[in-house]
mmCIF file of C-alpha atoms and ligand atoms in Angstrom:
data_model
loop_
_atom_site.group_PDB
_atom_site.id
_atom_site.type_symbol
_atom_site.label_atom_id
_atom_site.label_comp_id
_atom_site.label_asym_id
_atom_site.label_seq_id
_atom_site.Cartn_x
_atom_site.Cartn_y
_atom_site.Cartn_z
ATOM 1 C CA UNK A 18 121.515 171.527 -15.454
ATOM 2 C CA UNK A 19 120.014 169.851 -12.372
ATOM 3 C CA UNK A 20 119.796 166.250 -13.492
ATOM 4 C CA UNK A 21 118.739 164.890 -10.110
ATOM 5 C CA UNK A 22 115.248 166.411 -10.242
ATOM 6 C CA UNK A 23 112.681 163.747 -11.096
ATOM 7 C CA UNK A 24 109.007 163.490 -12.017
ATOM 8 C CA UNK A 25 106.307 162.596 -9.494
ATOM 9 C CA UNK A 26 103.051 161.826 -11.287
ATOM 10 C CA UNK A 27 99.772 162.390 -9.455
ATOM 11 C CA UNK A 28 96.666 160.781 -10.954
ATOM 12 C CA UNK A 29 93.681 162.818 -12.150
ATOM 13 C CA UNK A 30 91.044 163.377 -9.435
ATOM 14 C CA UNK A 31 88.666 160.881 -11.084
ATOM 15 C CA UNK A 32 89.530 157.903 -13.256
ATOM 16 C CA UNK A 33 88.307 154.577 -14.587
ATOM 17 C CA UNK A 34 90.947 152.099 -13.329
ATOM 18 C CA UNK A 35 91.333 149.772 -16.346
ATOM 19 C CA UNK A 36 91.433 152.568 -18.913
ATOM 20 C CA UNK A 37 93.715 154.677 -16.753
ATOM 21 C CA UNK A 38 96.123 151.763 -16.263
ATOM 22 C CA UNK A 39 96.861 151.958 -19.998
ATOM 23 C CA UNK A 40 97.484 155.709 -19.782
ATOM 24 C CA UNK A 41 99.735 155.207 -16.784
ATOM 25 C CA UNK A 42 101.783 152.524 -18.551
ATOM 26 C CA UNK A 43 102.208 154.850 -21.530
ATOM 27 C CA UNK A 44 103.470 157.609 -19.257
ATOM 28 C CA UNK A 45 105.866 155.373 -17.323
ATOM 29 C CA UNK A 46 107.266 153.750 -20.484
ATOM 30 C CA UNK A 47 108.031 157.151 -22.024
ATOM 31 C CA UNK A 48 110.828 158.194 -19.721
ATOM 32 C CA UNK A 49 112.064 158.728 -16.191
ATOM 33 C CA UNK A 50 109.382 158.854 -13.476
ATOM 34 C CA UNK A 51 110.226 158.369 -9.795
ATOM 35 C CA UNK A 52 106.806 157.794 -8.323
ATOM 36 C CA UNK A 53 103.066 157.769 -8.863
ATOM 37 C CA UNK A 54 100.515 159.038 -6.370
ATOM 38 C CA UNK A 55 96.945 157.769 -6.521
ATOM 39 C CA UNK A 56 94.805 160.774 -5.572
ATOM 40 C CA UNK A 57 91.065 160.102 -5.603
ATOM 41 C CA UNK A 58 88.881 162.519 -3.695
ATOM 42 C CA UNK A 59 85.381 161.931 -2.307
ATOM 43 C CA UNK A 60 85.160 158.228 -3.150
ATOM 44 C CA UNK A 61 84.585 155.246 -0.866
ATOM 45 C CA UNK A 62 87.329 152.883 0.283
ATOM 46 C CA UNK A 63 86.364 150.086 -2.119
ATOM 47 C CA UNK A 64 86.713 152.453 -5.063
ATOM 48 C CA UNK A 65 90.202 153.304 -3.849
ATOM 49 C CA UNK A 66 91.005 149.593 -3.395
ATOM 50 C CA UNK A 67 89.901 148.805 -6.963
ATOM 51 C CA UNK A 68 92.044 151.602 -8.337
ATOM 52 C CA UNK A 69 95.057 150.427 -6.315
ATOM 53 C CA UNK A 70 94.582 146.860 -7.614
ATOM 54 C CA UNK A 71 94.659 148.124 -11.204
ATOM 55 C CA UNK A 72 97.416 150.718 -10.908
ATOM 56 C CA UNK A 73 99.870 149.577 -8.248
ATOM 57 C CA UNK A 74 101.283 146.723 -10.394
ATOM 58 C CA UNK A 75 101.740 149.061 -13.366
ATOM 59 C CA UNK A 76 104.021 151.242 -11.266
ATOM 60 C CA UNK A 77 105.757 148.617 -9.151
ATOM 61 C CA UNK A 78 106.537 146.310 -12.120
ATOM 62 C CA UNK A 79 108.506 149.260 -13.506
ATOM 63 C CA UNK A 80 110.222 149.947 -10.177
ATOM 64 C CA UNK A 81 108.273 153.179 -9.789
ATOM 65 C CA UNK A 82 107.101 153.832 -6.220
ATOM 66 C CA UNK A 83 103.331 153.760 -5.729
ATOM 67 C CA UNK A 84 102.044 156.226 -3.144
ATOM 68 C CA UNK A 85 98.472 156.658 -1.937
ATOM 69 C CA UNK A 86 97.112 160.080 -1.063
ATOM 70 C CA UNK A 87 95.283 160.717 2.238
ATOM 71 C CA UNK A 88 94.714 157.113 3.484
ATOM 72 C CA UNK A 89 97.549 155.501 5.495
ATOM 73 C CA UNK A 90 95.493 152.469 6.587
ATOM 74 C CA UNK A 91 94.458 151.666 3.014
ATOM 75 C CA UNK A 92 98.014 152.248 1.814
ATOM 76 C CA UNK A 93 99.317 149.714 4.340
ATOM 77 C CA UNK A 94 96.534 147.198 3.713
ATOM 78 C CA UNK A 95 96.980 147.349 -0.062
ATOM 79 C CA UNK A 96 100.769 147.121 -0.322
ATOM 80 C CA UNK A 97 101.489 150.661 -1.438
ATOM 81 C CA UNK A 98 105.064 151.900 -1.128
ATOM 82 C CA UNK A 99 104.002 154.990 0.758
ATOM 83 C CA UNK A 100 101.412 157.580 1.646
ATOM 84 C CA UNK A 101 101.074 161.330 1.269
ATOM 85 C CA UNK A 102 99.356 163.250 4.064
ATOM 86 C CA UNK A 103 98.256 166.880 4.115
ATOM 87 C CA UNK A 104 97.952 169.168 7.111
ATOM 88 C CA UNK A 105 94.260 168.353 7.567
ATOM 89 C CA UNK A 106 94.669 164.610 6.944
ATOM 90 C CA UNK A 107 96.282 162.344 9.516
ATOM 91 C CA UNK A 108 99.248 163.745 11.500
ATOM 92 C CA UNK A 109 102.627 162.556 10.204
ATOM 93 C CA UNK A 110 103.505 160.560 13.348
ATOM 94 C CA UNK A 111 100.258 158.584 13.248
ATOM 95 C CA UNK A 112 100.732 157.894 9.534
ATOM 96 C CA UNK A 113 104.275 156.675 10.195
ATOM 97 C CA UNK A 114 103.048 154.380 12.963
ATOM 98 C CA UNK A 115 100.579 152.762 10.574
ATOM 99 C CA UNK A 116 102.940 152.555 7.607
ATOM 100 C CA UNK A 117 106.052 151.362 9.451
ATOM 101 C CA UNK A 118 109.601 152.591 9.239
ATOM 102 C CA UNK A 119 110.411 151.426 5.712
ATOM 103 C CA UNK A 120 107.495 153.049 3.860
ATOM 104 C CA UNK A 121 107.596 156.453 2.216
ATOM 105 C CA UNK A 122 105.634 159.106 4.108
ATOM 106 C CA UNK A 123 105.416 162.564 2.526
ATOM 107 C CA UNK A 124 103.814 165.681 3.993
ATOM 108 C CA UNK A 125 102.205 168.770 2.446
ATOM 109 C CA UNK A 126 103.816 171.917 3.833
ATOM 110 C CA UNK A 127 102.197 174.581 1.575
ATOM 111 C CA UNK A 128 104.546 177.609 1.597
ATOM 112 C CA UNK A 129 105.573 177.198 5.250
ATOM 113 C CA UNK A 130 109.156 176.896 6.416
ATOM 114 C CA UNK A 131 107.862 176.032 9.868
ATOM 115 C CA UNK A 132 105.645 173.148 8.726
ATOM 116 C CA UNK A 133 108.496 171.786 6.632
ATOM 117 C CA UNK A 134 111.001 171.926 9.495
ATOM 118 C CA UNK A 135 108.539 170.132 11.782
ATOM 119 C CA UNK A 136 107.840 167.429 9.174
ATOM 120 C CA UNK A 137 111.537 167.027 8.445
ATOM 121 C CA UNK A 138 112.495 166.777 12.095
ATOM 122 C CA UNK A 139 109.684 164.282 12.715
ATOM 123 C CA UNK A 140 111.122 162.019 10.011
ATOM 124 C CA UNK A 141 109.113 162.656 6.843
ATOM 125 C CA UNK A 142 110.680 161.194 3.700
ATOM 126 C CA UNK A 143 109.866 164.336 1.729
ATOM 127 C CA UNK A 144 108.152 167.666 2.169
ATOM 128 C CA UNK A 145 105.878 169.095 -0.524
ATOM 129 C CA UNK A 146 105.625 172.832 -1.229
ATOM 130 C CA UNK A 147 103.011 174.538 -3.402
ATOM 131 C CA UNK A 148 101.220 175.820 -5.230
ATOM 132 C CA UNK A 149 103.940 177.274 -7.434
ATOM 133 C CA UNK A 150 101.585 178.334 -10.229
ATOM 134 C CA UNK A 151 97.822 178.729 -10.650
ATOM 135 C CA UNK A 152 96.115 175.354 -10.972
ATOM 136 C CA UNK A 153 92.673 174.240 -12.024
ATOM 137 C CA UNK A 154 93.090 170.805 -10.452
ATOM 138 C CA UNK A 155 92.336 171.924 -6.910
ATOM 139 C CA UNK A 156 91.463 175.071 -5.013
ATOM 140 C CA UNK A 157 94.650 176.284 -3.378
ATOM 141 C CA UNK A 158 95.096 178.872 -0.624
ATOM 142 C CA UNK A 159 98.871 179.043 -0.599
ATOM 143 C CA UNK A 160 101.396 180.246 -3.148
ATOM 144 C CA UNK A 161 104.992 179.060 -2.885
ATOM 145 C CA UNK A 162 107.975 180.800 -4.458
ATOM 146 C CA UNK A 163 111.058 179.076 -5.926
ATOM 147 C CA UNK A 164 113.264 180.732 -3.256
ATOM 148 C CA UNK A 165 111.629 178.482 -0.688
ATOM 149 C CA UNK A 166 113.140 175.447 -2.436
ATOM 150 C CA UNK A 167 116.603 177.017 -2.431
ATOM 151 C CA UNK A 168 116.307 177.815 1.288
ATOM 152 C CA UNK A 169 115.205 174.237 1.995
ATOM 153 C CA UNK A 170 118.107 172.755 0.050
ATOM 154 C CA UNK A 171 120.572 174.885 2.011
ATOM 155 C CA UNK A 172 119.035 173.816 5.347
ATOM 156 C CA UNK A 173 118.005 170.194 4.982
ATOM 157 C CA UNK A 174 118.923 166.883 3.353
ATOM 158 C CA UNK A 175 115.320 165.646 3.065
ATOM 159 C CA UNK A 176 113.993 165.864 -0.508
ATOM 160 C CA UNK A 177 111.466 168.531 -1.444
ATOM 161 C CA UNK A 178 108.603 168.194 -3.914
ATOM 162 C CA UNK A 179 107.193 171.136 -5.869
ATOM 163 C CA UNK A 180 103.523 171.012 -6.875
ATOM 164 C CA UNK A 181 100.851 173.194 -8.420
ATOM 165 C CA UNK A 182 100.432 174.249 -12.041
ATOM 166 C CA UNK A 183 103.835 172.942 -13.110
ATOM 167 C CA UNK A 184 104.336 172.387 -16.837
ATOM 168 C CA UNK A 185 107.308 171.532 -19.059
ATOM 169 C CA UNK A 186 107.284 175.183 -20.137
ATOM 170 C CA UNK A 187 107.351 176.791 -16.671
ATOM 171 C CA UNK A 188 109.318 174.240 -14.617
ATOM 172 C CA UNK A 189 112.802 175.630 -15.273
ATOM 173 C CA UNK A 190 112.854 178.114 -12.368
ATOM 174 C CA UNK A 191 111.514 175.515 -9.942
ATOM 175 C CA UNK A 192 114.085 172.941 -11.033
ATOM 176 C CA UNK A 193 116.971 175.429 -10.840
ATOM 177 C CA UNK A 194 115.763 176.600 -7.420
ATOM 178 C CA UNK A 195 116.257 173.089 -6.062
ATOM 179 C CA UNK A 196 113.152 170.913 -6.416
ATOM 180 C CA UNK A 197 114.035 167.248 -6.041
ATOM 181 C CA UNK A 198 110.697 166.211 -7.558
ATOM 182 C CA UNK A 199 108.064 167.900 -9.736
ATOM 183 C CA UNK A 200 104.579 166.653 -8.834
ATOM 184 C CA UNK A 201 102.222 167.096 -11.757
ATOM 185 C CA UNK A 202 98.646 166.300 -12.708
ATOM 186 C CA UNK A 203 97.019 168.194 -15.591
ATOM 187 C CA UNK A 204 100.138 168.931 -17.618
ATOM 188 C CA UNK A 205 100.643 165.176 -18.015
ATOM 189 C CA UNK A 206 97.130 163.739 -18.240
ATOM 190 C CA UNK A 207 95.745 166.623 -20.324
ATOM 191 C CA UNK A 208 98.752 166.993 -22.612
ATOM 192 C CA UNK A 209 97.430 167.394 -26.192
ATOM 193 C CA UNK A 210 99.811 164.691 -27.480
ATOM 194 C CA UNK A 211 99.191 162.322 -24.578
ATOM 195 C CA UNK A 212 100.970 161.440 -21.338
ATOM 196 C CA UNK A 213 103.984 159.862 -23.041
ATOM 197 C CA UNK A 214 104.749 163.105 -24.856
ATOM 198 C CA UNK A 215 104.306 164.994 -21.586
ATOM 199 C CA UNK A 216 106.812 162.802 -19.741
ATOM 200 C CA UNK A 217 109.320 163.224 -22.566
ATOM 201 C CA UNK A 218 108.801 167.001 -22.516
ATOM 202 C CA UNK A 219 109.318 167.128 -18.737
ATOM 203 C CA UNK A 220 112.435 164.945 -18.902
ATOM 204 C CA UNK A 221 113.882 167.281 -21.565
ATOM 205 C CA UNK A 222 112.944 170.450 -19.658
ATOM 206 C CA UNK A 223 114.521 169.099 -16.463
ATOM 207 C CA UNK A 224 117.716 168.068 -18.244
ATOM 208 C CA UNK A 225 118.013 171.518 -19.851
ATOM 209 C CA UNK A 226 117.142 173.557 -16.727
HETATM 210 C C1 LIG B 18 103.083 165.615 -3.658
HETATM 211 C C2 LIG B 18 101.861 166.230 -3.105
HETATM 212 N N1 LIG B 18 101.931 167.469 -2.579
HETATM 213 C C3 LIG B 18 100.838 168.048 -2.066
HETATM 214 C C4 LIG B 18 99.635 167.390 -2.079
HETATM 215 C C5 LIG B 18 98.404 168.023 -1.476
HETATM 216 O O1 LIG B 18 97.971 167.293 -0.332
HETATM 217 P P1 LIG B 18 96.784 167.887 0.558
HETATM 218 O O2 LIG B 18 97.154 169.249 1.015
HETATM 219 O O3 LIG B 18 96.418 166.893 1.579
HETATM 220 O O4 LIG B 18 95.589 168.028 -0.464
HETATM 221 P P2 LIG B 18 94.888 166.832 -1.293
HETATM 222 O O5 LIG B 18 95.824 166.434 -2.385
HETATM 223 O O6 LIG B 18 94.640 165.697 -0.369
HETATM 224 O O7 LIG B 18 93.639 167.439 -1.826
HETATM 225 C C6 LIG B 18 99.595 166.110 -2.633
HETATM 226 N N2 LIG B 18 98.471 165.391 -2.695
HETATM 227 N N3 LIG B 18 100.715 165.549 -3.139
HETATM 228 C C1 3NM B 19 97.070 168.157 -5.440
HETATM 229 C C2 3NM B 19 97.646 169.510 -5.369
HETATM 230 N N1 3NM B 19 98.192 170.006 -4.214
HETATM 231 C C3 3NM B 19 98.622 171.261 -4.369
HETATM 232 C C4 3NM B 19 99.235 172.049 -3.285
HETATM 233 O O1 3NM B 19 99.531 173.238 -3.507
HETATM 234 O O2 3NM B 19 99.428 171.477 -2.216
HETATM 235 S S1 3NM B 19 98.390 171.857 -5.922
HETATM 236 C C5 3NM B 19 97.682 170.411 -6.411
HETATM 237 C C6 3NM B 19 97.173 170.172 -7.801
HETATM 238 C C7 3NM B 19 98.301 169.928 -8.774
HETATM 239 O O3 3NM B 19 97.739 169.696 -10.012
HETATM 240 P P1 3NM B 19 98.295 170.366 -11.342
HETATM 241 O O4 3NM B 19 99.619 169.773 -11.624
HETATM 242 O O5 3NM B 19 97.252 169.996 -12.376
HETATM 243 O O6 3NM B 19 98.333 171.842 -11.115
HETATM 244 MG MG1 MG B 20 95.267 165.252 1.527
#
């Protein structure tokens, strides 16, 4: 059992804020979730602001960290707890400068030991590896293996996030390999019995891994 692995929910790529706030509350009330990332692609800043206004309180009232994908300035302006930046977004150091020392800043590192070491040494709060499994949520060019997580855990103290196609059924190897967080989209929001059932299934799978 690796009880210290936790869930990191990432929102669906498109959502209607008021309706999704209800879904999010259902997910967060169902079990243990460490953080929520708002990930909206190809929308304008005001659309992101409206979504933050609807969703940030749902997470923060439950003491769940609220992280914005891609947009450090909006994350700072809107009171998010952190930001996630990819390799083609803003460089980590610039994001940190905008967010300040206390905020969470996470960095995508694909399947690269080098990128992860650089992010870790620069001061990232977590590194994210993926994709561990095929995913329909986004086109991915990189495939990460569970051994990468084990190597990271042996080398570094900074938490690592596993992402990409992770489900309650396939997460065991990733959890046992050393993931500190499982970042998930479709297996939660498209779960046939709803997001609450998905969170419960993940919590059980993690506890039994
Ligand atoms: C936790 C987490 N890990 C990886 C990503 C992917 O970020 P990025 O490579 O910038 O791609 P987009 O998500 O922006 O399309 C992530 N968002 N979250
Ligand atoms: C947003 C994202 N980033 C990835 C990466 O590999 O960096 S995979 C991915 C999509 C994750 O969605 P799902 O849980 O539905 O597979
Ligand atoms: Mg990005």
